[in-house]
XYZ file of C-alpha atoms in Angstrom:
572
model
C -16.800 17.078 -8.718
C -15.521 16.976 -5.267
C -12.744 14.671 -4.624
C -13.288 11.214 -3.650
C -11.287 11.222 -0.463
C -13.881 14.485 1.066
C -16.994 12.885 -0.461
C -16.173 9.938 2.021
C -14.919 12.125 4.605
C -18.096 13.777 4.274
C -20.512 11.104 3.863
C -18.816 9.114 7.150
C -19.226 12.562 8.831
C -23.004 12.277 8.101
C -23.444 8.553 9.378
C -21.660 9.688 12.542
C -24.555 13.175 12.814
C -27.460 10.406 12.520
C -26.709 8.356 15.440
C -28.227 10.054 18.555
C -25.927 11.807 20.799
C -27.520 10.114 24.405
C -26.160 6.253 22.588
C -22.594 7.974 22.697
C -20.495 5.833 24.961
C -17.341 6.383 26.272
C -14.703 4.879 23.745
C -12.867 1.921 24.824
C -9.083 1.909 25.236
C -7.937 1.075 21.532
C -5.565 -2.213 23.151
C -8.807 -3.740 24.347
C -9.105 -6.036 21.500
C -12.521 -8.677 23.615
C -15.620 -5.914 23.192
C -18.322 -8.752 23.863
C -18.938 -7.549 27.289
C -19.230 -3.521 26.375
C -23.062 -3.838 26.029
C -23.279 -4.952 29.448
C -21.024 -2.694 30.983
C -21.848 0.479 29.228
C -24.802 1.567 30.855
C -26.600 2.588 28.279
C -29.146 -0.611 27.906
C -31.530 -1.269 30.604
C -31.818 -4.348 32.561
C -34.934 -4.927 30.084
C -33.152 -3.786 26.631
C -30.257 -6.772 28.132
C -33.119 -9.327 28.693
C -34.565 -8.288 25.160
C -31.482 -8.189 23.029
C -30.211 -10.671 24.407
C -33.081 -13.539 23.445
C -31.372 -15.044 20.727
C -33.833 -17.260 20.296
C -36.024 -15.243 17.441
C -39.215 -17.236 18.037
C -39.558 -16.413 21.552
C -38.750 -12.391 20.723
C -41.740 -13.101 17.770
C -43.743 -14.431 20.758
C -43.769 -12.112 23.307
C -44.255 -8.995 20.558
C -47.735 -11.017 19.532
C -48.616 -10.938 22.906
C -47.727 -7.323 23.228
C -45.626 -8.594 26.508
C -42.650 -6.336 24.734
C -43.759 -3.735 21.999
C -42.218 -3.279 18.475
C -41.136 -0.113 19.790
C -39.690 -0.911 23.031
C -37.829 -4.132 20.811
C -36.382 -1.946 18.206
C -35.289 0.701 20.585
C -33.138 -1.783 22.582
C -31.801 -3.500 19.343
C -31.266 0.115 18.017
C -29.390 0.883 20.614
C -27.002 -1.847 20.634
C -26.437 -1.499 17.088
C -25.040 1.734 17.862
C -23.061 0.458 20.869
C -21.940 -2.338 18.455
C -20.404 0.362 15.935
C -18.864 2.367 17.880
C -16.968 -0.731 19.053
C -16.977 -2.434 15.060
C -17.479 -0.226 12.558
C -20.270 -2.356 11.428
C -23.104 -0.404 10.156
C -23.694 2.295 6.910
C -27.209 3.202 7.076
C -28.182 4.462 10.167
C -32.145 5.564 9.782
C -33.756 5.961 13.846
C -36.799 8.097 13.196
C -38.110 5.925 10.283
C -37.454 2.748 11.707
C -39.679 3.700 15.245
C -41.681 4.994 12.966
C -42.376 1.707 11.057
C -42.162 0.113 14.916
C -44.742 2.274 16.108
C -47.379 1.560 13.251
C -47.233 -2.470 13.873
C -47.564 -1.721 17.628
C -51.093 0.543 16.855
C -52.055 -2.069 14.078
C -51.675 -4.793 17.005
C -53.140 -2.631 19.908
C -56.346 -1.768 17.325
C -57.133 -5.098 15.921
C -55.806 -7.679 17.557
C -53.779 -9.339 15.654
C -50.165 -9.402 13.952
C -49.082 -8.146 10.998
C -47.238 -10.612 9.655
C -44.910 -13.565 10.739
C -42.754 -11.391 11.524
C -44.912 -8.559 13.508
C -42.708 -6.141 14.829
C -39.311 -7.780 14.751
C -35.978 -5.659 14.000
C -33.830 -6.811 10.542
C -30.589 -5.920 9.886
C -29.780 -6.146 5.813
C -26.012 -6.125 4.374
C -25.621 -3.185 2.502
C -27.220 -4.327 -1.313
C -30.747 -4.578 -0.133
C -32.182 -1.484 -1.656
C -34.687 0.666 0.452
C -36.885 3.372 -0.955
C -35.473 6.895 -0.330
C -32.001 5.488 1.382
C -28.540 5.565 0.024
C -27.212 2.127 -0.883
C -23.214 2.703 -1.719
C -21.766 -0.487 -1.530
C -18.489 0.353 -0.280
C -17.691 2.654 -3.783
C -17.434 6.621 -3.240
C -18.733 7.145 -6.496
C -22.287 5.220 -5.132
C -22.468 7.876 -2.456
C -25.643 10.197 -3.418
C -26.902 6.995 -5.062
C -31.047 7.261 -3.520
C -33.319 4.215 -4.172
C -36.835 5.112 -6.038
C -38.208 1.489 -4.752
C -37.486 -1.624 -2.321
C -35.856 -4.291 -3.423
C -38.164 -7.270 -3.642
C -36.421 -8.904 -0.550
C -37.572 -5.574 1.316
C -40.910 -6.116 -0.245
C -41.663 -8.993 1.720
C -40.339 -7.678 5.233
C -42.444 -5.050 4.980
C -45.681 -7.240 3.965
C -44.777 -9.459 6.561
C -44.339 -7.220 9.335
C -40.954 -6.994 9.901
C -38.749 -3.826 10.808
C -36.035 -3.247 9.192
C -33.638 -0.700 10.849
C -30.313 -0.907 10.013
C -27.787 -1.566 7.107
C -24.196 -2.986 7.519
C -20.820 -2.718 6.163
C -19.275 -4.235 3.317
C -15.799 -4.157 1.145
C -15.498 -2.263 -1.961
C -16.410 -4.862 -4.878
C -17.829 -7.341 -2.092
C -15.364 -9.590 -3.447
C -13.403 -9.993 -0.193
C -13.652 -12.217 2.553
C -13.244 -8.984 4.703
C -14.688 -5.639 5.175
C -13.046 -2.561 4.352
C -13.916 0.010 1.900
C -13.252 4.235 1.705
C -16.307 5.562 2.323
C -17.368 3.654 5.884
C -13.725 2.214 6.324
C -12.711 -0.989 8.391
C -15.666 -3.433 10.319
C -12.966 -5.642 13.345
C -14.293 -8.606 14.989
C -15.448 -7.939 18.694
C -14.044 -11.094 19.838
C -10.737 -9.531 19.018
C -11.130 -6.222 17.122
C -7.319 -7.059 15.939
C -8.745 -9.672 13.745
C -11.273 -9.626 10.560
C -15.110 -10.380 11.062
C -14.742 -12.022 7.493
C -16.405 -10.546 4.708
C -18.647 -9.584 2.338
C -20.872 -9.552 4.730
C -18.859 -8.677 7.590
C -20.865 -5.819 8.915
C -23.892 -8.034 9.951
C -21.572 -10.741 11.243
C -19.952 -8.436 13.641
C -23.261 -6.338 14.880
C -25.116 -9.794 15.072
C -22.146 -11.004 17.139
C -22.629 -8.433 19.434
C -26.500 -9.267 19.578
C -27.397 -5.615 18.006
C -29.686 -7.575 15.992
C -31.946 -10.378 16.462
C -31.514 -11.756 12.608
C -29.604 -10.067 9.369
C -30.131 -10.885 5.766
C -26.410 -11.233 4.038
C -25.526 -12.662 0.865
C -22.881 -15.595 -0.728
C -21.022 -15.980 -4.086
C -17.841 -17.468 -2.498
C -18.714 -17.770 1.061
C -19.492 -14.364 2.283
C -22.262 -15.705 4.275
C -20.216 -18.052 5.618
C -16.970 -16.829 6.472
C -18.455 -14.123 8.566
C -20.338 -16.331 10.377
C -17.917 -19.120 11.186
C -15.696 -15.667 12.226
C -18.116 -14.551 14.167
C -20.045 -17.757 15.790
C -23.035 -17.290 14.112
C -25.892 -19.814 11.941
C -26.273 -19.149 8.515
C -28.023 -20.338 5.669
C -26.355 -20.643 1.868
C -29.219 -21.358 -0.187
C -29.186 -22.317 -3.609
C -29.212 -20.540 -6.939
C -32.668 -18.103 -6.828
C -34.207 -19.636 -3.877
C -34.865 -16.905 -2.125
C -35.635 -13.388 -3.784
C -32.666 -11.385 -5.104
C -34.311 -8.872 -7.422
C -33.827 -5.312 -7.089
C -30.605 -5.549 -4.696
C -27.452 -4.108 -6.230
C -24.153 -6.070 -6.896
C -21.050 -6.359 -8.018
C -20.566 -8.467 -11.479
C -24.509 -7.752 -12.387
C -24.561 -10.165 -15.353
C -22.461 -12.960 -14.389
C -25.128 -15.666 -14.185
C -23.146 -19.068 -13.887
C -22.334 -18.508 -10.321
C -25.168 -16.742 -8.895
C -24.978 -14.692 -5.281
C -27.811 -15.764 -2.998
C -28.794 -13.998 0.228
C -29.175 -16.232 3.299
C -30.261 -15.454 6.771
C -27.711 -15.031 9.791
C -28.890 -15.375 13.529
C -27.476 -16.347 16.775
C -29.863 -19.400 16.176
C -30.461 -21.861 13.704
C -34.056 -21.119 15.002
C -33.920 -18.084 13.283
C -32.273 -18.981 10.153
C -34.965 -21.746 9.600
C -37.761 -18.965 10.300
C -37.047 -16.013 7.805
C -35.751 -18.690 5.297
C -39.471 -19.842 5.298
C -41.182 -16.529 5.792
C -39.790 -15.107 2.430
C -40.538 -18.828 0.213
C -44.416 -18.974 2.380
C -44.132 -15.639 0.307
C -44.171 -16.781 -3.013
C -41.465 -15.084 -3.950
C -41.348 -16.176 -7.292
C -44.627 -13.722 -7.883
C -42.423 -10.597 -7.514
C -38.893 -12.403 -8.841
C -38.853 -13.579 -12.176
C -35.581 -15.894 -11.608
C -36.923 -16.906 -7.856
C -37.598 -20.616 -8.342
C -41.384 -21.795 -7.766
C -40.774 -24.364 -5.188
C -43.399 -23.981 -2.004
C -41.514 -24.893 1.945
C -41.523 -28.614 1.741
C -42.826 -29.608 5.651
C -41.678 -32.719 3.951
C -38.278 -32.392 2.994
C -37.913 -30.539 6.512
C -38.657 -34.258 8.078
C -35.808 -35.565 5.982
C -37.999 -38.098 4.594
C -35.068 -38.804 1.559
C -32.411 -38.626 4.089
C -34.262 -42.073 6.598
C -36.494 -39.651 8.397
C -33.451 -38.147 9.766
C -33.462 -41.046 12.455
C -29.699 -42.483 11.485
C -28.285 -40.082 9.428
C -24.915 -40.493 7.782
C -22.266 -37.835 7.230
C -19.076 -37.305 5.655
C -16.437 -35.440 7.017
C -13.985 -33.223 5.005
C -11.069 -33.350 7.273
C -8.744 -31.798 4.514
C -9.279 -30.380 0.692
C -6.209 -30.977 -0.275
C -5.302 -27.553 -0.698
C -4.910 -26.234 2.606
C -5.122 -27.880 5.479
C -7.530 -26.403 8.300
C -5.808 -25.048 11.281
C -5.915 -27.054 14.664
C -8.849 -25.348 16.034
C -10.734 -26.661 12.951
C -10.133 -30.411 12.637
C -11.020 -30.161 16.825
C -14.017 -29.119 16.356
C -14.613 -31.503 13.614
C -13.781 -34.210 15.941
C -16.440 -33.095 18.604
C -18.602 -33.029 15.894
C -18.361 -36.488 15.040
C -18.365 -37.749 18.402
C -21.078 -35.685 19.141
C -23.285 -37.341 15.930
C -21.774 -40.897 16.972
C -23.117 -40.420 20.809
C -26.360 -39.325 18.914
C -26.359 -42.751 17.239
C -25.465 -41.241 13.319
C -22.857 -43.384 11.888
C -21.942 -44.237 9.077
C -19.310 -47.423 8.371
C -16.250 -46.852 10.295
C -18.022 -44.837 12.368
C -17.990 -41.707 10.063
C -16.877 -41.783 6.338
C -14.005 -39.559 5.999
C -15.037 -37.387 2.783
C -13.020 -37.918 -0.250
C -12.448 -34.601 -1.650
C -13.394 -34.511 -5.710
C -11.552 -32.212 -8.254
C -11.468 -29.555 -5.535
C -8.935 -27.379 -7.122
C -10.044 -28.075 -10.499
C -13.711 -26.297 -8.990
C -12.075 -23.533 -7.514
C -9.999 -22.418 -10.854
C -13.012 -22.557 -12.683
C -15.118 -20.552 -10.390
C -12.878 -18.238 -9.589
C -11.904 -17.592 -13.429
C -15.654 -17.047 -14.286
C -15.277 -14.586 -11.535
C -12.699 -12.356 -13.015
C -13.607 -13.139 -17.123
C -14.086 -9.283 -17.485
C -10.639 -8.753 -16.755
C -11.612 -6.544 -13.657
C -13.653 -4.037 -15.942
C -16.599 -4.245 -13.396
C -14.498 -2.940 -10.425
C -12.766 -0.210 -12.393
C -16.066 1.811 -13.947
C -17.363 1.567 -10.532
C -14.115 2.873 -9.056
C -14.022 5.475 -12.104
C -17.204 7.079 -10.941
C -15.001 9.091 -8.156
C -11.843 8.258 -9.017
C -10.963 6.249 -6.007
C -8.152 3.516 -6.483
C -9.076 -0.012 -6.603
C -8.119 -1.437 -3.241
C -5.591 -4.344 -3.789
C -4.898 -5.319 -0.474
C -6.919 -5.584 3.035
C -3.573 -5.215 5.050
C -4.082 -2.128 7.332
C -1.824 1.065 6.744
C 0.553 -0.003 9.108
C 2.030 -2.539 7.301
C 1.832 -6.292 6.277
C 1.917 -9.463 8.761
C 4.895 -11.440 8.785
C 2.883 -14.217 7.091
C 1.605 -11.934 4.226
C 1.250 -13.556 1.202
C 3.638 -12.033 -1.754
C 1.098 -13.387 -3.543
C -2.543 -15.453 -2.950
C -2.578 -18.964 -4.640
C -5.852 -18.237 -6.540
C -3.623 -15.692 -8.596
C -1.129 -18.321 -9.634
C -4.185 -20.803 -10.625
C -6.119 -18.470 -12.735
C -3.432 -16.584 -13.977
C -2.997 -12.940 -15.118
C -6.249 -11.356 -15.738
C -7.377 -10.417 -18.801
C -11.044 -9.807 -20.585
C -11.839 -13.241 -22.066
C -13.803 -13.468 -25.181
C -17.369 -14.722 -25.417
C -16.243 -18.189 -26.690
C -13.867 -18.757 -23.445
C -16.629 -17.689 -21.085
C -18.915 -20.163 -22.433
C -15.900 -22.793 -22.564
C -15.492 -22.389 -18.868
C -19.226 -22.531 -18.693
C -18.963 -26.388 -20.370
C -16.499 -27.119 -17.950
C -18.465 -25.736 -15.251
C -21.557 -28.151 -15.705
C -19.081 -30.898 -16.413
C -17.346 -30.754 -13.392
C -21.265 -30.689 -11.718
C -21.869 -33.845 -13.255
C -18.347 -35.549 -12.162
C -19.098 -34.326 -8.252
C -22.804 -35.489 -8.381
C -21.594 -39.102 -9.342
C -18.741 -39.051 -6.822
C -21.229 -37.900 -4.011
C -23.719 -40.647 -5.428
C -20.697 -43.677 -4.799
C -20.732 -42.981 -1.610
C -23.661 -45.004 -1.087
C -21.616 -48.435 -1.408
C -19.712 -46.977 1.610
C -22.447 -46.087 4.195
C -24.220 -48.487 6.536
C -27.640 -47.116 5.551
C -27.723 -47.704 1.722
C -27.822 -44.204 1.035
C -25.141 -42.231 -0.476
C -24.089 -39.586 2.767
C -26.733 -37.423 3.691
C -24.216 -34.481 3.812
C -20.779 -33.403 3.909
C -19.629 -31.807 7.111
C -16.166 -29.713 6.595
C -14.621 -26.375 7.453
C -16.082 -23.106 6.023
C -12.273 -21.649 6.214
C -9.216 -23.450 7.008
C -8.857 -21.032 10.317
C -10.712 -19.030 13.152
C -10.671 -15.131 12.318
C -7.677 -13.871 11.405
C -5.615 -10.352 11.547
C -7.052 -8.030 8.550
C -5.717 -8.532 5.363
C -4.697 -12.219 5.558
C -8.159 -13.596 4.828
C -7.050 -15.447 1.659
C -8.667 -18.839 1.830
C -12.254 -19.156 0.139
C -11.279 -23.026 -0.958
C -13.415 -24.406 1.094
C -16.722 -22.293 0.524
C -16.675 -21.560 -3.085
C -17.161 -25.386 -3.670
C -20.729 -24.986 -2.444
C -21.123 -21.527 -4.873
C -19.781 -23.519 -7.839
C -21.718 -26.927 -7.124
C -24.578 -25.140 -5.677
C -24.823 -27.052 -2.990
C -27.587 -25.701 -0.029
C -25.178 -25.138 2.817
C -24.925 -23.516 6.160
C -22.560 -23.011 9.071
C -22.859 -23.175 12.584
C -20.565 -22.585 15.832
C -19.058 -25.309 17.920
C -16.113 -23.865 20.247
C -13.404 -21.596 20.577
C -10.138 -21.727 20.217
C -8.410 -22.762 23.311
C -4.338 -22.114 23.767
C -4.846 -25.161 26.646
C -5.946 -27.418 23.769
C -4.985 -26.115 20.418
C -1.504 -26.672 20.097
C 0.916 -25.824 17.205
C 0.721 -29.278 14.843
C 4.298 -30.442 13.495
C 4.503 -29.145 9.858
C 3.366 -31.576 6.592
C 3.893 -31.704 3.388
C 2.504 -28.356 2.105
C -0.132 -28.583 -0.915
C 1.579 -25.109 -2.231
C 2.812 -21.871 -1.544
C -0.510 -20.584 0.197
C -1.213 -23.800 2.588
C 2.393 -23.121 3.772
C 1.761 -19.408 4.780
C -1.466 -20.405 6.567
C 0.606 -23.399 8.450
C 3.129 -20.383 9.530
C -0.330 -18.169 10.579
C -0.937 -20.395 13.380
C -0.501 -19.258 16.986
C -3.000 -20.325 19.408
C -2.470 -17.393 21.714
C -3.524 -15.078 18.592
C -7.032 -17.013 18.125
C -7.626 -17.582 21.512
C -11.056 -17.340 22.814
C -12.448 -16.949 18.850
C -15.120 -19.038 17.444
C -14.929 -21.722 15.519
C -17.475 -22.890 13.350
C -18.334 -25.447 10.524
C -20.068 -26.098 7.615
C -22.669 -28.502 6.957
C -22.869 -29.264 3.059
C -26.396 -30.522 1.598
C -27.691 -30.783 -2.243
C -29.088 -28.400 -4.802
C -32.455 -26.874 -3.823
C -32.187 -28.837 -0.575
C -32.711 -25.986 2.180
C -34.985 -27.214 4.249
C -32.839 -30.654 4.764
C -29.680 -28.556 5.554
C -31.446 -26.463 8.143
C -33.463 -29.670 9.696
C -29.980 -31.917 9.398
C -28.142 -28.642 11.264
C -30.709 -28.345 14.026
C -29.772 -32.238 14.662
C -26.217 -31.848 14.365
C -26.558 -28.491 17.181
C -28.962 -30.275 19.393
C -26.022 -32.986 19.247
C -23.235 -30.958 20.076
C -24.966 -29.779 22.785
C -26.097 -32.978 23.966
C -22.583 -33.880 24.123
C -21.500 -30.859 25.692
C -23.388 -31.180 28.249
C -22.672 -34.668 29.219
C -18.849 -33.830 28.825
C -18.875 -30.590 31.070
C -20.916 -32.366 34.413
């Protein structure tokens, strides 16, 4: 067998062969850290491939391809094209597949021209997937040498439906080796940087679609979430996501890491410049009926009346709770800014609660987290090292680049010192931390039901509102906090994230230190330096219930319609 380190040398060689030498650009100087304008400047997209990439609004690109205003074709060329502009710049993309994708563009634009009408809800529109989503006759490696070679026989069911529904994908997009990071860096495709500041991580697992769709080189992505890696790329990367609950949307047929671990289940989620776009492929695939072609998708048809937030007062005076702190690390300034523009943007939008807002009481937080994260690792790592074993690549330990650790590395993360040294647990302890799982459901179901004899509208809060991650993007290899997402995993609450600001060295000043929770919330105190983050986005997360998507999305389209509302009014 060749060795590991040429089989990825190789296989990156390849990826780099199937991009077409006229989307070459000239390379940018490697201290230009802001890449956001390249696409614009390059010269390689047309005023018309700007005017279509940059519709972020997915309805309106849906639109105009219907009409045949702007062809499948001419739509996935321009997207195409700024995928490839987007990694050269990022790193962001694995699968790289031009010929069949026009191909598949070109089809839907003759289907259209010949008959008339669309085929599909989502006729002729571009998809970026995260690389799990498994597509007949393409590689899917997963950030492991020993996957390269790896060819699908079939779709994956999630494919399935984009096809039957029109849709094109065209690209596939980066991910860390054992997609248990909250960054993106693995041997075969190496390391995906934020284009805000390509110093700093684009989060993870699904950091290769957070970083292309920051760069608009897609008009929607399909990621996926077991501890936030929907989220934390998005919040990274000032994007809309979607966190759906347990088998709400089709996973079958996509690969994973710990296949077989069923108490925490990944879910794949939607991310888009939008929340227009999230809400519109997070329908498409349950109008589906996915359930028909996933045996664990849940048969629950789009409620039109859940959407209109009939259990949450017809959404006309909602009230939210706001999750200033966990109380086991306390968010960065940045963060608790934007949460108060937030909740002056909801209180000029006339959703109170008592006093105006209830500040959210955080429940057995850490408790959650050691439980979840201990499920995580009950094999004792055995998952990541037959994978690794396939090529004989090392485990990677550490996200730090070669050059050396940050002067706020952590010796050692605090999820380490909670769960302890790892070890393969027996059947009986599994199952014990399965009990305490479900109990700890129960206890945070009742606290979230009390809340109700605090809110001005007789209901207990319609949702929690909180940080996804304690901080904006931050230099690879110090992405250690997942406290705040893996609630939602464990609780499986329906969640999503969306932007508010960026950080702003006029406004986000250095706080005076407090009394640190532990080790880790001291380290990401130190972190802090406004001139580091400055100009990144900063996003939050809007917490719902179990099976309670179409509420999260409607409740986030009124919290975004208030911020900018608010905006507005407080910018002339």
């Amino acid at each position: 067998m060749t060795d590991w380190k040429t089989r990825c040398a190789q296989r990156k060689q390849a990826q780099l062969n199937s991009i077409p030498h006229e989307w070459l650009i000239e390379a940018c100087p490697p201290n230009q850290m802001n890449v956001m304008q390249v696409p614009r400047d390059c010269g390689l997209l047309s005023v018309r491939e700007l005017e279509i990439t940059e519709t972020v609004d997915v309805d309106v690109i849906l639109q105009k391809l219907a009409s045949a205003e702007w062809s499948s074709v001419e739509v996935t060329t321009a997207f195409y094209k700024r995928a490839i502009i987007a990694q050269q710049l990022t790193n962001c993309l694995t699968e790289i597949f031009v010929e069949r994708a026009l191909n598949r563009a070109k089809e839907l634009d003759d289907i259209l021209k010949a008959t008339g009408k669309v085929s599909g809800p989502l006729h002729g529109l571009p998809i970026s997937l995260k690389d799990q989503f498994t597509m007949k006759g393409l590689e899917t490696i997963m950030g492991y040498a020993g996957w390269i070679g790896r060819y699908a026989d079939s779709d994956c069911v999630l494919v399935e439906i984009l096809y039957e529904c029109g849709a094109v994908p065209f690209v596939r997009t980066n991910v860390p080796q054992t997609l248990m990071w909250g960054e993106t860096y693995n041997h075969v495709f190496g390391r995906t940087v934020n284009p805000y500041n390509r110093y700093l991580t684009p989060g993870g697992s699904s950091g290769g679609e957070g970083a292309l769709l920051a760069i608009k080189g897609s008009p929607l992505g399909v990621g996926t979430d077991i501890g936030g890696s929907l989220r934390i790329p998005s919040a990274f990367c000032g994007l809309y996501t979607l966190r759906p609950s347990y088998e709400r949307l089709p996973y079958c047929g996509a690969v994973n890491a710990l296949e077989g671990q069923e108490s925490i289940s990944s879910v794949l989620g939607p991310m888009a410049n939008s929340i227009s776009g999230v809400k519109l492929l997070t329908k498409t695939l349950i109008d589906a009926k996915p359930w028909l072609k996933d045996p664990l998708a849940i048969r629950k048809e789009w409620s039109d009346k859940e959407y209109e937030l009939v259990y949450h007062g017809g959404g006309k005076k909602l009230c939210f709770g706001i999750m200033w702190d966990n109380g086991v690390v306390r968010p960065h300034p940045p963060l608790l800014r934007a949460m108060s523009i937030t909740k002056r943007a909801l209180e000029a939008a006339g959703h109170i609660g008592t006093s105006p807002l209830l500040d959210w009481e955080p429940h057995r937080h850490l408790e959650i987290y050691r439980n979840s994260e201990t499920i995580f690792v009950a094999d004792g790592g055995e998952d990541y090292r037959v994978s690794c074993a396939l090529s004989g690549e090392p485990l990677i330990m550490t996200m730090l680049p070669d050059e050396g650790a940050h002067a706020t590395t952590l010796d050692e993360p605090y999820v380490k010192r909670l769960v302890g040294p790892p070890y393969h647990r027996t059947t009986y302890e599994l199952w014990n931390l399965h009990k305490e799982k479900r109990e700890l459901r129960k206890s945070h179901l009742d606290h979230w039901e009390a809340s109700a004899s605090r809110t001005s509208t007789g209901r207990p809060i319609d949702a929690i509102i909180s940080p996804a991650v304690a901080y904006a993007a931050v230099p690879h290899g110090l992405n250690t906090d997942s406290f705040y997402t893996t609630l939602c995993n464990a609780m499986d609450y329906a969640t999503s994230v969306f932007p508010v600001t960026f950080v702003d060295t006029n406004l986000d000043h250095r706080h005076p230190p407090h009394k640190f929770y532990n080790h880790e919330d001291e380290a990401i105190y130190n972190l802090y330096d406004s001139g580091l983050f400055d100009g990144c986005p900063v996003g939050l997360q809007l917490i719902g219930r179990t099976q309670e998507e179409e509420a999260v999305i409607a409740m986030t389209e009124i919290v975004d319609r208030a911020l900018r509302q608010y905006t507005k009014a407080n910018t002339g």
